[in-house]
Short mmCIF file of C-alpha atoms in Angstrom, two decimals:
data_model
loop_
_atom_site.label_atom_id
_atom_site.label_comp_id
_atom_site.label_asym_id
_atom_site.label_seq_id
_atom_site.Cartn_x
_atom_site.Cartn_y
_atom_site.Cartn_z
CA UNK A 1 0.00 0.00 0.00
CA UNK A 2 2.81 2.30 1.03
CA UNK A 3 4.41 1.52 -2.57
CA UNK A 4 0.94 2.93 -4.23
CA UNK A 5 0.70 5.41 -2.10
CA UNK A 6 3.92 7.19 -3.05
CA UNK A 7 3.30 7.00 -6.72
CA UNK A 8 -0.07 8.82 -5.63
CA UNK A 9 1.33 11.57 -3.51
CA UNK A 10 -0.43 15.05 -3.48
CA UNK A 11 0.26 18.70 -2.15
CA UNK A 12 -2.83 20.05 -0.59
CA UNK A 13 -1.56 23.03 -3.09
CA UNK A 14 -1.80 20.95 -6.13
CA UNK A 15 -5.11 19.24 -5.15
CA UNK A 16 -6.43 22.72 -4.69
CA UNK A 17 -5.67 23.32 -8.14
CA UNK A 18 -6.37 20.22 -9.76
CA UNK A 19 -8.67 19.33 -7.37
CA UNK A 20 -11.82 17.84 -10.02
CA UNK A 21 -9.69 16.09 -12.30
CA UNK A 22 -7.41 14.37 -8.90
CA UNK A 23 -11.03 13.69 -7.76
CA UNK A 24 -12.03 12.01 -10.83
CA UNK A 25 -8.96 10.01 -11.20
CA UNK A 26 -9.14 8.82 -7.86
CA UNK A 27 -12.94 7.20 -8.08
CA UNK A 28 -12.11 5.92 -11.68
CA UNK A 29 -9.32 3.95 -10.62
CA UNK A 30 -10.53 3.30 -7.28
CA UNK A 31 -6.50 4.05 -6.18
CA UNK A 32 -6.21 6.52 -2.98
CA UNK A 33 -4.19 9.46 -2.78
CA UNK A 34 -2.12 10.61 -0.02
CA UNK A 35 -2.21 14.64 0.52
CA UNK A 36 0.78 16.03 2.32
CA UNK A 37 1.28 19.55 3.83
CA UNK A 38 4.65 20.96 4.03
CA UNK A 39 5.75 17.33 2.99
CA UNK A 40 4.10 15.59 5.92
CA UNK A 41 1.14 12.99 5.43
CA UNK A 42 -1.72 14.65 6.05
CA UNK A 43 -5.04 13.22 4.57
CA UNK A 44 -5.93 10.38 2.33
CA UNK A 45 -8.76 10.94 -0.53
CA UNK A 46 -10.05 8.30 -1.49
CA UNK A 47 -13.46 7.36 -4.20
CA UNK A 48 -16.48 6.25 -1.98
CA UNK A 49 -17.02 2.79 -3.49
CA UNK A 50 -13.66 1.93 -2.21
CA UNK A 51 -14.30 3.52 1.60
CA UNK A 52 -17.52 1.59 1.77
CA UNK A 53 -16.06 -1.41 0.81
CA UNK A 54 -13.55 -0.72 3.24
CA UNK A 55 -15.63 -0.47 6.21
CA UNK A 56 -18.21 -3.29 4.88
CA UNK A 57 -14.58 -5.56 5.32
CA UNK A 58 -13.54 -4.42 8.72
CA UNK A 59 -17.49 -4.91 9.83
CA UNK A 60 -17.17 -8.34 8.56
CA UNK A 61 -13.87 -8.71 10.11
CA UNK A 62 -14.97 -7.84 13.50
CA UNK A 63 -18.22 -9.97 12.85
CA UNK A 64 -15.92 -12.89 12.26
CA UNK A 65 -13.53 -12.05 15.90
CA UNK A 66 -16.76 -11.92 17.43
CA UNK A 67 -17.57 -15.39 16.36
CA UNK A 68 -14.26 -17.19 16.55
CA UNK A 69 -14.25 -15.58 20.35
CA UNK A 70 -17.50 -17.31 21.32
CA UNK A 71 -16.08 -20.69 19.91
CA UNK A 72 -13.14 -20.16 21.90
CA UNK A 73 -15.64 -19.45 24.93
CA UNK A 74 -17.83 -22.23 24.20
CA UNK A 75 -21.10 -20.42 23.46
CA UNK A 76 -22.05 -22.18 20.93
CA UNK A 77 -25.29 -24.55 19.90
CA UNK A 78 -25.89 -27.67 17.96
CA UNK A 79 -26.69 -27.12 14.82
CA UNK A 80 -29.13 -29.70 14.86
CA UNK A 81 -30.36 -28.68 18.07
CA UNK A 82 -30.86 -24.91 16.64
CA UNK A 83 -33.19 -26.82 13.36
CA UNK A 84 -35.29 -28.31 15.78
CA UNK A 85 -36.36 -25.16 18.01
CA UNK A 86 -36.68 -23.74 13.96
CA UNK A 87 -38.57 -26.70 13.00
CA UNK A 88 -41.13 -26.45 16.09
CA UNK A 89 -41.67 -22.81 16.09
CA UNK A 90 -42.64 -23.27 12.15
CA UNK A 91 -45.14 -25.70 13.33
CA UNK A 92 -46.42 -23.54 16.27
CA UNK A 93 -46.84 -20.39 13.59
CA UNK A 94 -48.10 -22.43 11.08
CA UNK A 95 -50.72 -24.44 13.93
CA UNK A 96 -51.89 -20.43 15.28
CA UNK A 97 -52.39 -19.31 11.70
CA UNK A 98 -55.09 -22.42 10.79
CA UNK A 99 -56.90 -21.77 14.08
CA UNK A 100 -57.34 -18.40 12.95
CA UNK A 101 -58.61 -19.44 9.95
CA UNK A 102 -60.90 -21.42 11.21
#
């Protein structure tokens, strides 16, 4: 990333002036680019497909710690266990719903 990153490198003077077309360039390649200030890091712009795909990925991440932390912790069901409860509460919902037919 760093690699990319430094071919991409930005003023914040030269994005003001190129600002649409750096803009542009950015969400058609889907490639961030890093704005410095006086040479420093300073902001990363970056097209909004690629952000939300981003966070969607560390969401999905953290969904999967969650999950590999309650194996660990041993709250977890069996899965046949789980289609039975399913199985019954079909048959429940599906009983209530004749009656009221009826």
């Amino acid at each position: 990333m760093l690699e990319i990153l430094q071919k991409r490198t930005i003023s914040i003077t030269e994005l003001e002036s190129k600002a649409g077309k750096i803009v542009a360039e950015a969400r058609r390649s889907g490639k961030p680019y890093l704005i410095t200030q006086n040479g420093k890091p300073m902001a990363l712009l970056l097209d909004a497909k690629s952000y939300l795909d981003e966070l969607a990925t560390e969401a999905l991440a953290r969904q999967i710690a969650t999950g590999e932390a309650d194996i660990a912790a041993g709250k977890v069901e069996d899965l046949e266990e789980v289609l039975k409860e399913v199985r019954r509460a079909r048959t429940v919902s599906r009983s209530r719903r004749q009656a009221r037919q009826n």
